[in-house]
Structure formats: structure tokens, C-alpha cells
XYZ file of C-alpha atoms in Angstrom:
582
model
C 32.623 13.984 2.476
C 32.906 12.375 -1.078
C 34.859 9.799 -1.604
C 35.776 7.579 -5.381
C 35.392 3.371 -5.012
C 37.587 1.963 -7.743
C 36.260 -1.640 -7.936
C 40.269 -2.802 -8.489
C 40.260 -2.453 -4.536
C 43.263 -2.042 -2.475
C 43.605 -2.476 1.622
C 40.124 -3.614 1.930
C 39.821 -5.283 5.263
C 37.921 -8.181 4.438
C 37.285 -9.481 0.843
C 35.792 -12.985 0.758
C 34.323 -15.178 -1.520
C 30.744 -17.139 -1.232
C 32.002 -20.797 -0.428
C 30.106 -23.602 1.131
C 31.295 -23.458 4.485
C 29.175 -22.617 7.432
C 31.485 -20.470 9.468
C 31.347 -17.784 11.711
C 35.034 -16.392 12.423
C 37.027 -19.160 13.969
C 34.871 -20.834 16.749
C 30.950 -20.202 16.027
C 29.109 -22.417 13.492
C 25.666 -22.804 13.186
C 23.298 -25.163 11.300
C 20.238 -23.970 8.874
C 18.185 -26.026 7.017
C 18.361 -26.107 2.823
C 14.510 -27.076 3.509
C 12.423 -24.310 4.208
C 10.242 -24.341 7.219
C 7.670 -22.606 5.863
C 6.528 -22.234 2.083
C 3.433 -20.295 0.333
C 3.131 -21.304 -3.214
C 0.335 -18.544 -4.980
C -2.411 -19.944 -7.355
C -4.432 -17.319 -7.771
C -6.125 -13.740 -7.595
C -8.472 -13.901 -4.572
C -11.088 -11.965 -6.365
C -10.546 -14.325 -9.217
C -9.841 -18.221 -7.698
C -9.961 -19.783 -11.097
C -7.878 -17.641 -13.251
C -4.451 -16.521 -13.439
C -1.904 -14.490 -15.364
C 1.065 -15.105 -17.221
C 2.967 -13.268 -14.656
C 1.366 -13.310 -11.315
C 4.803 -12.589 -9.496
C 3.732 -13.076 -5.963
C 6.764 -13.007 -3.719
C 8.463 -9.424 -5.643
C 8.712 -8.135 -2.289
C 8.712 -9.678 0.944
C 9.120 -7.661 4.582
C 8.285 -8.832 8.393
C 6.952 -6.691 10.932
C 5.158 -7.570 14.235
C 2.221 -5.571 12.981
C -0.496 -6.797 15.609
C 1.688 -6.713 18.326
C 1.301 -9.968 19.319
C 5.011 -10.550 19.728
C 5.362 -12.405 16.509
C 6.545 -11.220 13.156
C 3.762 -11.045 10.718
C 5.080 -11.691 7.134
C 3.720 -9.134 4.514
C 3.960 -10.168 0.522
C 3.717 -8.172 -2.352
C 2.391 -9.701 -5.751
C 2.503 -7.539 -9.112
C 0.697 -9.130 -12.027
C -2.761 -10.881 -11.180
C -5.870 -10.525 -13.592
C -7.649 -7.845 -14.520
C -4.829 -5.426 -15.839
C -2.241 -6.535 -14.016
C -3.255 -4.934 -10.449
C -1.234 -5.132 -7.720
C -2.137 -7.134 -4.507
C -0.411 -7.294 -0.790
C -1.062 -10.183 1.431
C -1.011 -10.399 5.466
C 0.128 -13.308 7.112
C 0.229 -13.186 10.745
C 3.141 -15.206 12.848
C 2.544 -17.301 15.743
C 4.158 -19.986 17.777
C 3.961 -22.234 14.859
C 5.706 -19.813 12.301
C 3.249 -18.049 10.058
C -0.238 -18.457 9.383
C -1.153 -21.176 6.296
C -3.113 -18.907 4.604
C -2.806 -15.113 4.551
C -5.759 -12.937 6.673
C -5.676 -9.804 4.857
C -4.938 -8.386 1.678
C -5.488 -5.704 -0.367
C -5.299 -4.772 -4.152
C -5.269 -1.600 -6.510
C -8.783 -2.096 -7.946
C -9.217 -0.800 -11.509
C -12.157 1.413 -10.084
C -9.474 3.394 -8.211
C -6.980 2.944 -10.966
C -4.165 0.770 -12.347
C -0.562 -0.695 -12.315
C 1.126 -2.025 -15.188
C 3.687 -4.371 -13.531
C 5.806 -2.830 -11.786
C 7.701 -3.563 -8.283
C 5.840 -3.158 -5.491
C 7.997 -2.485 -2.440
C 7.071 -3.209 1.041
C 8.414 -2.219 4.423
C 6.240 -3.545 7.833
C 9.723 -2.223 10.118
C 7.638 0.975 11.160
C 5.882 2.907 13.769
C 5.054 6.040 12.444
C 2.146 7.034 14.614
C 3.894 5.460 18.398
C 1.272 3.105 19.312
C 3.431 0.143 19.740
C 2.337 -1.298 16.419
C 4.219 -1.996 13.311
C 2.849 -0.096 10.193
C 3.023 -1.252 6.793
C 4.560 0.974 3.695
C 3.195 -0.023 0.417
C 3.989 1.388 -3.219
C 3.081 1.155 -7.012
C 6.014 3.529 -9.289
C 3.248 2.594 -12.496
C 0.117 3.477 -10.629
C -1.736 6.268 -11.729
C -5.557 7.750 -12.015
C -7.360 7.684 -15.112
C -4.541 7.622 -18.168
C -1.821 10.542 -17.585
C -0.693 12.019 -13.731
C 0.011 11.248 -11.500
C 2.432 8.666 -11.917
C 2.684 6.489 -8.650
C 1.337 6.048 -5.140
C 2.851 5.278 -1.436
C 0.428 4.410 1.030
C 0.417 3.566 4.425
C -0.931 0.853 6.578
C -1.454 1.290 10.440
C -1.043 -1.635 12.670
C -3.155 -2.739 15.622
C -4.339 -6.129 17.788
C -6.663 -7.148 14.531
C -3.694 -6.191 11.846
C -3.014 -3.828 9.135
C -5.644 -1.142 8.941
C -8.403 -1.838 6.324
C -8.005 1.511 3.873
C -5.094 3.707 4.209
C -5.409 6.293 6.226
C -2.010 7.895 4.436
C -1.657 8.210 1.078
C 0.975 10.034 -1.080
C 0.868 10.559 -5.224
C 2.968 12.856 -7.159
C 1.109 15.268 -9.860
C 2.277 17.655 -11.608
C 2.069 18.796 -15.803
C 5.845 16.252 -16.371
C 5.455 12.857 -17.622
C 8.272 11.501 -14.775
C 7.804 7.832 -13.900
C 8.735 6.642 -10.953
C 7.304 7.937 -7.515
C 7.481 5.288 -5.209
C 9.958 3.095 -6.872
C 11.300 2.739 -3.685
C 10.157 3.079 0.260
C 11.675 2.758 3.318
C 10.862 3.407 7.308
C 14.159 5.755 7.566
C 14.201 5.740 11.264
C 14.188 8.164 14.038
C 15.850 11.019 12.022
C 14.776 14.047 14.410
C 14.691 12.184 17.854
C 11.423 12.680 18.389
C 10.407 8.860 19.399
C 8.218 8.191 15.556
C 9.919 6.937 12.820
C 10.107 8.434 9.570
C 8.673 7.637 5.652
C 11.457 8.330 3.430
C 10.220 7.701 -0.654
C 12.046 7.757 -3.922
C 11.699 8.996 -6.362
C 14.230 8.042 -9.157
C 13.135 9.209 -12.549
C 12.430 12.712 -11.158
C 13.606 15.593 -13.639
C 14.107 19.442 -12.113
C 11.803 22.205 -13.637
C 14.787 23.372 -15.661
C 16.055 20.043 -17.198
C 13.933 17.760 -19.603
C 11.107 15.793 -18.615
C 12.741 12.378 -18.833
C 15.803 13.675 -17.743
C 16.440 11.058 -14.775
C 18.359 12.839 -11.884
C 15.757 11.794 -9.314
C 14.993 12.574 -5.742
C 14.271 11.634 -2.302
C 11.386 12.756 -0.031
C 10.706 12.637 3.678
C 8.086 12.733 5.606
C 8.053 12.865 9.717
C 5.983 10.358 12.326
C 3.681 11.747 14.493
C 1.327 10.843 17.371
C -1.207 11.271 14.410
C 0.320 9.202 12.098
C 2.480 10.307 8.776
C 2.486 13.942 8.500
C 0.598 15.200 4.965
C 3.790 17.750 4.603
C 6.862 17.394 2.666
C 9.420 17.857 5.846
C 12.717 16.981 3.420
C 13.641 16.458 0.166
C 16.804 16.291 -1.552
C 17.130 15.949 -5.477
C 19.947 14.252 -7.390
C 22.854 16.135 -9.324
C 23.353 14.163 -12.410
C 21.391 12.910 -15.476
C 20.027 9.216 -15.962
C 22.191 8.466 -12.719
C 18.546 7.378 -10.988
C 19.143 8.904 -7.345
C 16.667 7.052 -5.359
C 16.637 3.732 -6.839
C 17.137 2.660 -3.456
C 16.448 4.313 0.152
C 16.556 2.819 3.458
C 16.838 3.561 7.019
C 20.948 3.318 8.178
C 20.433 3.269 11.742
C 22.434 5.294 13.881
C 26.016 4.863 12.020
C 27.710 7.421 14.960
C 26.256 6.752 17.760
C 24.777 10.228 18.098
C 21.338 8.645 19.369
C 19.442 9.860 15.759
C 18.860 7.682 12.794
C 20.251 8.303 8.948
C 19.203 8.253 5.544
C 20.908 5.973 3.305
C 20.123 6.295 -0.688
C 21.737 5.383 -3.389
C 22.061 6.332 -7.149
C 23.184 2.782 -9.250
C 23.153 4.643 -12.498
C 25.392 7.457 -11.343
C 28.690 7.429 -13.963
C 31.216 8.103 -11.943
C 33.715 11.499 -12.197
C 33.310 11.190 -16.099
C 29.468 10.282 -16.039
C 30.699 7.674 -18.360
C 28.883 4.423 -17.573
C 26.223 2.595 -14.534
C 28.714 2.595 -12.117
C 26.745 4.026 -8.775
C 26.981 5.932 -5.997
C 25.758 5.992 -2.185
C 25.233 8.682 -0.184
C 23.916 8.884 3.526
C 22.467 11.998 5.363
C 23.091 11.778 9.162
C 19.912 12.555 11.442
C 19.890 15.656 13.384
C 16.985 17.270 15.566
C 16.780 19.868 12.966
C 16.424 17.029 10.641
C 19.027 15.844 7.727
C 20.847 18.762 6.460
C 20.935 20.153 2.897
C 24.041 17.873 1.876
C 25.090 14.124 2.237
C 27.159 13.882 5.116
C 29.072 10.986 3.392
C 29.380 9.764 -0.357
C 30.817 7.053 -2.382
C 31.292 7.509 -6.273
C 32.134 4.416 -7.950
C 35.027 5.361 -10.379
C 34.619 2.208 -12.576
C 33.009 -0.638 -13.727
C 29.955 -0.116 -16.561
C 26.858 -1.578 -15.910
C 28.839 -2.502 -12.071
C 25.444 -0.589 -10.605
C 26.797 0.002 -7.564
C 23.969 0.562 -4.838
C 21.053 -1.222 -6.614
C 20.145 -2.482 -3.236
C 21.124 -0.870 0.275
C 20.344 -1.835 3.438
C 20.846 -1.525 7.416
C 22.705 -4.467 8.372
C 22.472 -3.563 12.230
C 25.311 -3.914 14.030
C 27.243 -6.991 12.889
C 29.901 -6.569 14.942
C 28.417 -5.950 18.038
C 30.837 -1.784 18.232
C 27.129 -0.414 19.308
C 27.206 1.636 16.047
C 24.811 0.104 13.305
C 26.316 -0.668 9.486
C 25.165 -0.393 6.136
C 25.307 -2.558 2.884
C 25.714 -2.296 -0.732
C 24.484 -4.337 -3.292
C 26.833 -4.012 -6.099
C 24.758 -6.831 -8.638
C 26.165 -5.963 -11.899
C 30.108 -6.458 -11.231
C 31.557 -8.844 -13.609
C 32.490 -11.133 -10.683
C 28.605 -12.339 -10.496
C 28.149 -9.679 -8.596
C 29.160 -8.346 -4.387
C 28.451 -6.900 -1.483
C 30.094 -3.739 0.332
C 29.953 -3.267 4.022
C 30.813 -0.416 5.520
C 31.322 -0.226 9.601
C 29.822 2.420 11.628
C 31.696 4.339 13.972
C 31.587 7.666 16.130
C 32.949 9.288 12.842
C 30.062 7.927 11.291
C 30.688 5.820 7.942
C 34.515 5.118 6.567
C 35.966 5.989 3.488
C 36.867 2.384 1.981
C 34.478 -0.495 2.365
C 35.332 -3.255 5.935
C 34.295 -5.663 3.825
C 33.303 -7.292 0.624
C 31.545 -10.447 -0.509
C 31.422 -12.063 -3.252
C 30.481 -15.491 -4.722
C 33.249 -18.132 -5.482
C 31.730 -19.375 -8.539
C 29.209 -17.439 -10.534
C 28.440 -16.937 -14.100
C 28.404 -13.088 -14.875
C 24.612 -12.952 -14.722
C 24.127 -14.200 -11.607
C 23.161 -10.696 -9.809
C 24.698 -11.448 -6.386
C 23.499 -8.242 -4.282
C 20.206 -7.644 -6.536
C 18.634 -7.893 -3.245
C 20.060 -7.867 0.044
C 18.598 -6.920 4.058
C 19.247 -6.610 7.290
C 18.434 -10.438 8.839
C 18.601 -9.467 12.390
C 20.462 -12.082 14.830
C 19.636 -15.554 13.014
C 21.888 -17.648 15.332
C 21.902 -16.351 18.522
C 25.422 -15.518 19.196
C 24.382 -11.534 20.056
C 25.492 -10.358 16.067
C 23.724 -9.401 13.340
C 23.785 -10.684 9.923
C 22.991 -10.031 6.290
C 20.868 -11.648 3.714
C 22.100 -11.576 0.019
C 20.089 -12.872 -2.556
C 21.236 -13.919 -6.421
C 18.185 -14.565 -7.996
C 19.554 -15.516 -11.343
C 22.216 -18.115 -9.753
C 22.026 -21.402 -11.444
C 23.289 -25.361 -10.679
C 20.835 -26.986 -12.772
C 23.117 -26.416 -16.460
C 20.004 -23.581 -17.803
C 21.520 -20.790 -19.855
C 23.241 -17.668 -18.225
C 21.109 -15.618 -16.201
C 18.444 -17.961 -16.165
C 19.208 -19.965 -13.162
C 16.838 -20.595 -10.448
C 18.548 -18.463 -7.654
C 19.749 -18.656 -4.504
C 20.201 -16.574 -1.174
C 23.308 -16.769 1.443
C 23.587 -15.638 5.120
C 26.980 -14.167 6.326
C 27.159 -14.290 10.257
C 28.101 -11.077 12.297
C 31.193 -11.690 14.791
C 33.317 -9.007 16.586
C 35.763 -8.756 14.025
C 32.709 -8.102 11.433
C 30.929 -10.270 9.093
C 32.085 -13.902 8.265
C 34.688 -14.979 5.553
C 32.203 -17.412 3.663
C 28.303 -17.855 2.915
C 25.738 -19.949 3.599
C 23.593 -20.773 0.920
C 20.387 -21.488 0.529
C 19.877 -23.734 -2.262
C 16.361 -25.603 -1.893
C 15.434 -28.463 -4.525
C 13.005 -28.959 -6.788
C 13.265 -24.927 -7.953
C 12.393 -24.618 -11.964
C 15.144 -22.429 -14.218
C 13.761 -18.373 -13.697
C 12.160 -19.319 -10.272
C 14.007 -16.168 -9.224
C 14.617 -17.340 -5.810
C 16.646 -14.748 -3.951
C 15.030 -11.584 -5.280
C 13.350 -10.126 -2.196
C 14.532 -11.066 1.023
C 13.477 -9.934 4.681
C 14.460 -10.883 8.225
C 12.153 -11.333 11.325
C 11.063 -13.064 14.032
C 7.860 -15.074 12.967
C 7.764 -18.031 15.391
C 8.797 -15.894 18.345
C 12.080 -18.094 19.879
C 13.996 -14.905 20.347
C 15.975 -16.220 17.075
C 15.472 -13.983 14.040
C 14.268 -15.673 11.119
C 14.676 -15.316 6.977
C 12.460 -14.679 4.075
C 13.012 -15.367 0.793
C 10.508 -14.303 -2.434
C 10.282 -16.091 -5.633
C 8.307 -14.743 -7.979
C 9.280 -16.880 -11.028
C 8.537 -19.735 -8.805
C 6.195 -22.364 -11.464
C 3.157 -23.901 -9.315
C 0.859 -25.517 -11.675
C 2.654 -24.555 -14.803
C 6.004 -24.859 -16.478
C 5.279 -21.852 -18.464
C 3.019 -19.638 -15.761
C 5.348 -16.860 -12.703
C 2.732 -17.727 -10.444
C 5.741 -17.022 -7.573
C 6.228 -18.094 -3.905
C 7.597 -17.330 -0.839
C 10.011 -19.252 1.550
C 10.659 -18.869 5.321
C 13.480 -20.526 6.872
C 14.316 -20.812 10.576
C 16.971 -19.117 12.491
C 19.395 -21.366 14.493
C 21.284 -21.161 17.485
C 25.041 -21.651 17.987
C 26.730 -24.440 18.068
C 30.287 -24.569 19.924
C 33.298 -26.186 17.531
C 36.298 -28.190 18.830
C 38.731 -25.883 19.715
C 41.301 -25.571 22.415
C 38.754 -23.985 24.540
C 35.495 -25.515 25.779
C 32.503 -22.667 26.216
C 29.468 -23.852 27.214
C 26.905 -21.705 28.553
C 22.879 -22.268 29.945
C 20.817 -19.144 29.575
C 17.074 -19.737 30.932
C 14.431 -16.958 30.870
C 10.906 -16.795 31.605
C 8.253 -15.162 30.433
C 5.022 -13.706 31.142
C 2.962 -11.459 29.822
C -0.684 -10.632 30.038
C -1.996 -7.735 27.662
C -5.647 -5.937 27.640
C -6.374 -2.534 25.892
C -9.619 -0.803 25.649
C -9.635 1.128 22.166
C -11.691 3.290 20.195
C -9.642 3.856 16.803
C -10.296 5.900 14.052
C -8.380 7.393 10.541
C -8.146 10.097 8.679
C -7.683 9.398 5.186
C -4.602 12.228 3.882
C -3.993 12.902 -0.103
C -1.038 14.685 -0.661
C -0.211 15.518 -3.951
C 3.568 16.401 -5.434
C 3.543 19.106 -8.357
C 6.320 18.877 -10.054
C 7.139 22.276 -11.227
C 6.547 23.861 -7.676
C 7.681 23.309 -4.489
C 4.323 23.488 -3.244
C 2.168 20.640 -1.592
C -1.113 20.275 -1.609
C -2.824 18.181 1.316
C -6.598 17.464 0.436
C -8.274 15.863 3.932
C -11.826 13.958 3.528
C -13.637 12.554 5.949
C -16.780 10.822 6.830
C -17.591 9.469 10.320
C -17.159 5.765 11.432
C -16.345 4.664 14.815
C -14.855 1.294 15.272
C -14.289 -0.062 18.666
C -12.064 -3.155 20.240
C -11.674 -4.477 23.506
C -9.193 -5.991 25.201
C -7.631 -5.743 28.630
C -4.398 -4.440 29.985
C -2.907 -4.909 32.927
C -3.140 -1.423 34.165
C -5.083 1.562 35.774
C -5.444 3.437 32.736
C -7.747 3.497 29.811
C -7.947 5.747 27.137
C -10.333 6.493 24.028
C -9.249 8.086 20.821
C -11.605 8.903 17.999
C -10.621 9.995 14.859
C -12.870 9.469 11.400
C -12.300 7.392 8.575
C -13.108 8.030 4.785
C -15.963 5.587 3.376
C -15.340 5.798 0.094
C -11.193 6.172 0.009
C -9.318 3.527 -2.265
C -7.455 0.337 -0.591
C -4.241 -1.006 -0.994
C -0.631 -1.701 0.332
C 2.998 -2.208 1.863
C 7.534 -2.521 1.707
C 10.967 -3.054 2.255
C 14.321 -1.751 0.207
C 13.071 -0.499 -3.103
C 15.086 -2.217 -5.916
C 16.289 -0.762 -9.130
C 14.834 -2.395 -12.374
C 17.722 -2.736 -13.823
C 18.049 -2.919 -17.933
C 21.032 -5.855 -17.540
C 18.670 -8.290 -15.368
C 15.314 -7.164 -14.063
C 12.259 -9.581 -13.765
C 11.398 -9.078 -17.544
């Protein structure tokens, strides 16, 4: 099914502007604090504690996973530019009762030894469990990385989860080689899902500046890769791959997981292509596309498109994202970010159904007042159920928003929730608009939603990487957590008021014997041939704990000693030319 989005839209069901009102439909509102709860402000490079770099970015990417299985969302943190060539870093810090730790507990770096980065974002995504074991793992990527000084160009990795955290080297690793000088691999990640019903979620990777054998190096039509879960973690095969149809459109500049749009009990691929042109290939207008899931596994064509007919430079799809199900049908919904629409920018939503995805967007947001460069929809996610009334609801970030009188586009952003309610997501906004924020603090341009402090409430995290900490002039970054809310009943002609009261308990023990095995796969570019090298060296690591149960089982695996280290994602963003972070 392809379909053509004309931005002039007509018999859109809902089309609301950003305003200040804290509404949820008619009889729902719910109070969040303009304060955040929780707020890490970077000052330096571990490695380095006295020095910093011009652009340090911590906060690029930000993504929440319960990754110890403690019951808590842990948050995860990407940071791009620290010393020493401008390596990129991702920091653990685990949740708790109290909301996150003060100080991350892991972390992880590309160290020049292995090889190095030159600035580029570094999505996370800590949503997945790729091997089953109950643990969250963490997707980390680098689209600049490479080895030595040509190919190949990127790196994914992945992180495994257990009681002590993220895994310390990555037992999964995935480059692309090859004799084409294609940037990109990587520039965005994404758990995908359940795609094949098997009970492990998927790694889906783009790859957006990919060129075919028979077109140009350079040439921009990008593609998408998948790889299945296993019982043994991240398979070293290619299982899926689709490449883009058009030149310099960028298919893959963003790739997520959908959820399970119709209800068929598999999960879907959602990518999008924000420099696709339209019929005429005439402009950045973007596209979407979404492959439904299937035991078989997606099939060879999108099962749904949308080709945005005008608007240059619009970009529509430079973010996507699973909303969930914000209005509670049982059939999950995705979002468009749509950043470079001369409004300021919007948001798309389009309902899921048991025909799977509609032709015209449910709904569209966009902010009330906004200067052009504002970039509402840069970033965007999923926020889970932030105040408790049973919906889900959306994060939208506009990191270039501005109250403070600085020049266009140089504002020091903001981020808004819109509610879920049966009849879909809310007419107006809530922002987020927390004081003493410099001009290019870039609040708003990663955002995540979790449950960090464990109160059954979903919580909201917002990155800053322009954020100035002991310097006017220095993008040391930071990164914000605010605290879901419950509902609050409004004055209406009905009174509702309802006591829910649940406890509790839960004792856990587990006697494990854990090991990795360290997988390089290789891409070439001008086959369609992977290469899986496997090296391993033998190291045993035990921990004990104690489960409530009859059964106790040992697994031993091996782990490389001498394999690089690094990290983790969420909803790979375009760098887009109009408005990126440079």
C-alpha cells in the first residue's frame, strides 16, 4: 500500500496546536513538575577528570531499560565528543527507589587503540531482550567509527544485561566493510520487536548513506538490516535486509520497533526515509514505510507507505517512534516527526488497527507559537503511561525552541507530553520548560520514557547536550529526568473517584555461571555475502544469588580477552543539513 501526504491536509481527525494547557480530553488532568526531579550535569571524560572538549555533548542520546532486572529502569546516556579525538562514551546509571543513581556505575568508550569517532550521533536503545534471559540489553552505535583510516565505516554493538548490569565487552558486534566509501552504518538502531514470534526480540540497523553495487558510491539510497534474537544472543547472520529505491532520499535515517499495529500477535518494522522527494524527487520531503512481522519474517515489500507530496526541507520522518497504544484499541501506534515544516515543525500519528496502519494521519501536533527553526518532532518517543490513567503517551522534543529573545534556531529547547485517552492523543501539550537553560542548551533533542523510581508510573528523559556547566562557551551537555504523575479528577458533572491498593512481594535468587562469545560480522558492500569471524578465549565468571525455586541451572559460554569495549540506543535521528547539532 502507498499512499501521498500533502502537508495542506484535509479530514485529518485531530490537528492541534502545542498550547499551555494541561489537558487530557475533557475530564483527566494531571500535574508535572517544570523542575526536574533528577538532573546529571557532565564535567568531564572519566579517563581524563581535568580536561574537557569544546563539544563534549553528553546527553545526544538518552534510552531507559530495566537492564539488571531489578525492577527499576536504569537510564543509559550517550556522550559524543570527549578528549582524545573526540571518542565516544556511554554511561550506566542504575534506577532505584530513589530515581536514578547520582553518579553513573558503568561506562564504556571507543578507545583510540580500537579506533575512532569523529562526532557523530551515537544512538542508544536499552528496550531489548535479544538473548530471553529476562534482562534488558543495551544497543549502542558510532555511523563515523571505523578501524585504522578507510573501512569500515561504522559499528553496532551490543550490550547484554544481567543482576550486576550491562555486560563489560560486547559480546555482539556488527561493522560494515566493503571496497565503497558509504558513511553511515549505524546511523540509526532500534530493538524492532518480536518480528517472527519466536519470544526474542529483534536488532534492526540503518543504514542510510548505503549506495547499491550498480549506482555511485555516494549515491545515498540507503538500507535497513535485521538481525534475529536467540537463546544465544544476536544472531552473527544477516536474516533481512531491505534497500531503499531512490537517490539522496536517506532510507534508514530512522528505524524503530512499531509494535504490533494489527493485532496479529507479531511485531513491525517501522523506517523512514526524511530525504525522500516525493513523486517528483523534487525536494526533503520524506517518506515512512512499515513492514508487518510474519513467522516467515517481514516480507520483500513495505506493507504500508507514506510519500510526502510536498513541503522542501518538511523532512518528514526524521524521527519515528512506537507510541504504544494511546488509545487504549489493544493495537499499538506509531509517530512521525515531521521537524522541518514551516509551522516550527509537527507530529503525525497514525492509529493501529486490525487493518494495520491508515491511510491519512489520526492526528497531528503542532506548536502554537514557534519560530520556523524551532524543530518540533527532531526527536520524539514512546513515554509509556506517565499519568496513570491506563494510556500511553508521547514525548516530543524541540530542541531549538526559544523564550529567552536569542536568535532563530538558537533557543534553548523544550520538550511536551501529549496524554493518551480513548478518543486518541490530547488536543494540547505540556511543556517542559525548566529555568536557568543557556541559548543552544539543546534541551529536547533526545528523549526516552521509563520507569526509574519504580511507582508503576512511567517516567521522562530529556538530553541536553548543549547544556553549559562550567562554561558559557563549552557543550559539556546534561540530562534531565522528570517524574510521571498520576491523575487528577476535574469538576465535572460527574464525580469518579476510585482507591486501587496492591501489594507486593517479591523475593529473587539465581545461581549463574555466564559467559560470551564475542561475534564480528562484517558487511561487504558489493556482495551479499557475510562474513562472521568468532574468537574466543576462556573466562568463567560466576554470580550468586538465590531464587525462590527448585531449579538451578549453569551456562558457560567464553568470552574474548582482548575484544574492544563500547556501547548502547534508542530512535536513530537524521543529521539534518537545516538544524543538526553543528
Amino acid at each position: 500500500m502507498v499512499s501521498v501526504l500533502t502537508f495542506a491536509m484535509v479530514g485529518v481527525a485531530w490537528s492541534r496546536d502545542v498550547g499551555p494547557s494541561m489537558v487530557d480530553g475533557d475530564s483527566i488532568s494531571a500535574e508535572f513538575s517544570s523542575t526536574p526531579s533528577w538532573t546529571y550535569e557532565y564535567t568531564s571524560f572519566p579517563e581524563y577528570p581535568h580536561s574537557y572538549s569544546v563539544d563534549d555533548l553528553f546527553g545526544q542520546d538518552v534510552s531507559v531499560g530495566d537492564v539488571n532486572g531489578d525492577g527499576y529502569g536504569d537510564v543509559v546516556i550517550s556522550a559524543s565528543g570527549n578528549p582524545n579525538d573526540g571518542q565516544t562514551a556511554m554511561y550506566f546509571f542504575p534506577g532505584g527507589q530513589e530515581g536514578p543513581s547520582t553518579d553513573f556505575t558503568w561506562w564504556t568508550s571507543l578507545n583510540p587503540e580500537y579506533g575512532v569517532s569523529h562526532n557523530a550521533d551515537n544512538p542508544l536503545d536499552a528496550s531489548g531482550d535479544f538473548n530471553g534471559d529476562g534482562y534488558k540489553d543495551i544497543l549502542f552505535s558510532d555511523s563515523e567509527f571505523k578501524y585504522g583510516f578507510f573501512d569500515p565505516e561504522g559499528v553496532v554493538r551490543a550490550y547484554y544485561g544481567s543482576p550486576t548490569g550491562p555486560s563489560s565487552t560486547s559480546p555482539w558486534e556488527m561493522t560494515y566493510g566493503g571496497d565503497r566509501f558509504d558513511k553511515g552504518f549505524g546511523n540509526a538502531i532500534a530493538n524492532a520487536g518480536d518480528i517472527n514470534g519466536d519470544g526474542y526480540d529483534e536488532v534492526l540497523v540503518g543504514f542510510d548513506q548505503y549506495s547499491p553495487p550498480e549506482e555511485p558510491s555516494g549515491s545515498g539510497f540507503g538500507s535497513i538490516y535485521l538481525f534475529y534474537g536467540s537463546a544465544n544472543g544476536v544472531s552473527g547472520n544477516l536474516n533481512w535486509s531491505y534497500d531503499g529505491d531512490k537517490s539522496q532520499a536517506s532510507f534508514g535515517g530512522c528505524v524503530s520497533g512499531a509494535g504490533d499495529v494489527n493485532g496479529d500477535g507479531y511485531d513491525e518494522i517501522f523506517v523512514t526515509a526524511p530525504y525522500y522527494g516525493g513523486p517528483d524527487h523534487d525536494g526533503y520531503s520524506g517518506a515512512a514505510f512499515v513492514f508487518y512481522g510474519a513467522n516467515a519474517g517481514p516480507a520483500a515489500s513495505p506493507d504500508w507507505s507514506m510519500e510526502a507530496e510536498t513541503g522542501d526541507g518538511n523532512s518528514f520522518g526524521a524521527s519515528c517512534a512506537s507510541a504504544g497504544d494511546v488509545n487504549g484499541d489493544g493495537f499499538d501506534d506509531i509517530v512521525v516527526g515531521v521537524p522541518g515544516e514551516s509551522s516550527g515543525g509537527a507530529v503525525y500519528a497514525y492509529y493501529g488497527s486490525e487493518e494495520g496502519i491508515p491511510d491519512e494521519p489520526d492526528w497531528i501536533g503542532k506548536p502554537s507559537t514557534y519560530d520556523d527553526a524551532d524543530s518540533f518532532g527532531y526527536s520524539l518517543s514512546g513515554a509509556g503511561d506517565i499519568n496513570g490513567d491506563g494510556y500511553d503517551d508521547i514525548i516530543v522534543g524541540a530542541y531549538a525552541y526559544d523564550t529567552n529573545g536569542n536568535e532563530e534556531g538558537r533557543g534553548q529547547g523544550t520538550a511536551y507530553i501529549f496524554l493518551g485517552s480513548a478518543q486518541g492523543l490530547s488536543e494540547d501539550g505540556i511543556p517542559w520548560e525548566p529555568s536557568g537553560l543557556y541559548h543552544y542548551s539543546r534541551f529536547g533533542y533526545a528523549v526516552a520514557g521509563g520507569d526509574v523510581n519504580g511507582d508503576g508510573i512511567s517516567d521522562v528523559v530529556v538530553g541536553a547536550p548543549g547544556s553549559k556547566v562550567l562554561s558559557d562557551f563549552v557543550d559539556f551537555g546534561a540530562a534531565h529526568v522528570f517524574y510521571g504523575d498520576t491523575v487528577i479528577p476535574t469538576t465535572t458533572t460527574t464525580t469518579t473517584s476510585t482507591t486501587t491498593s496492591t501489594t507486593t512481594s517479591t523475593t529473587t535468587s539465581t545461581t549463574t555461571t555466564t559467559s560470551t562469545t564475542t561475534t564480528t560480522t562484517t558487511i561487504t558492500s558489493t556482495t551479499t555475502t557475510i562474513t562472521t569471524t568468532t574468537t574466543t578465549a576462556t573466562t568463567t565468571t560466576s554470580t550468586t544469588t538465590t531464587v525462590p525455586t527448585t531449579t538451578s541451572t549453569t551456562t558457560t559460554t567464553t568470552i574474548p580477552g582482548d575484544d574492544d569495549d563500547d556501547d548502547t540506543g534508542g530512535c536513530g535521528r537524521t543529521e539534518l543539513g537545516w538544524g543538526g547539532l553543528f
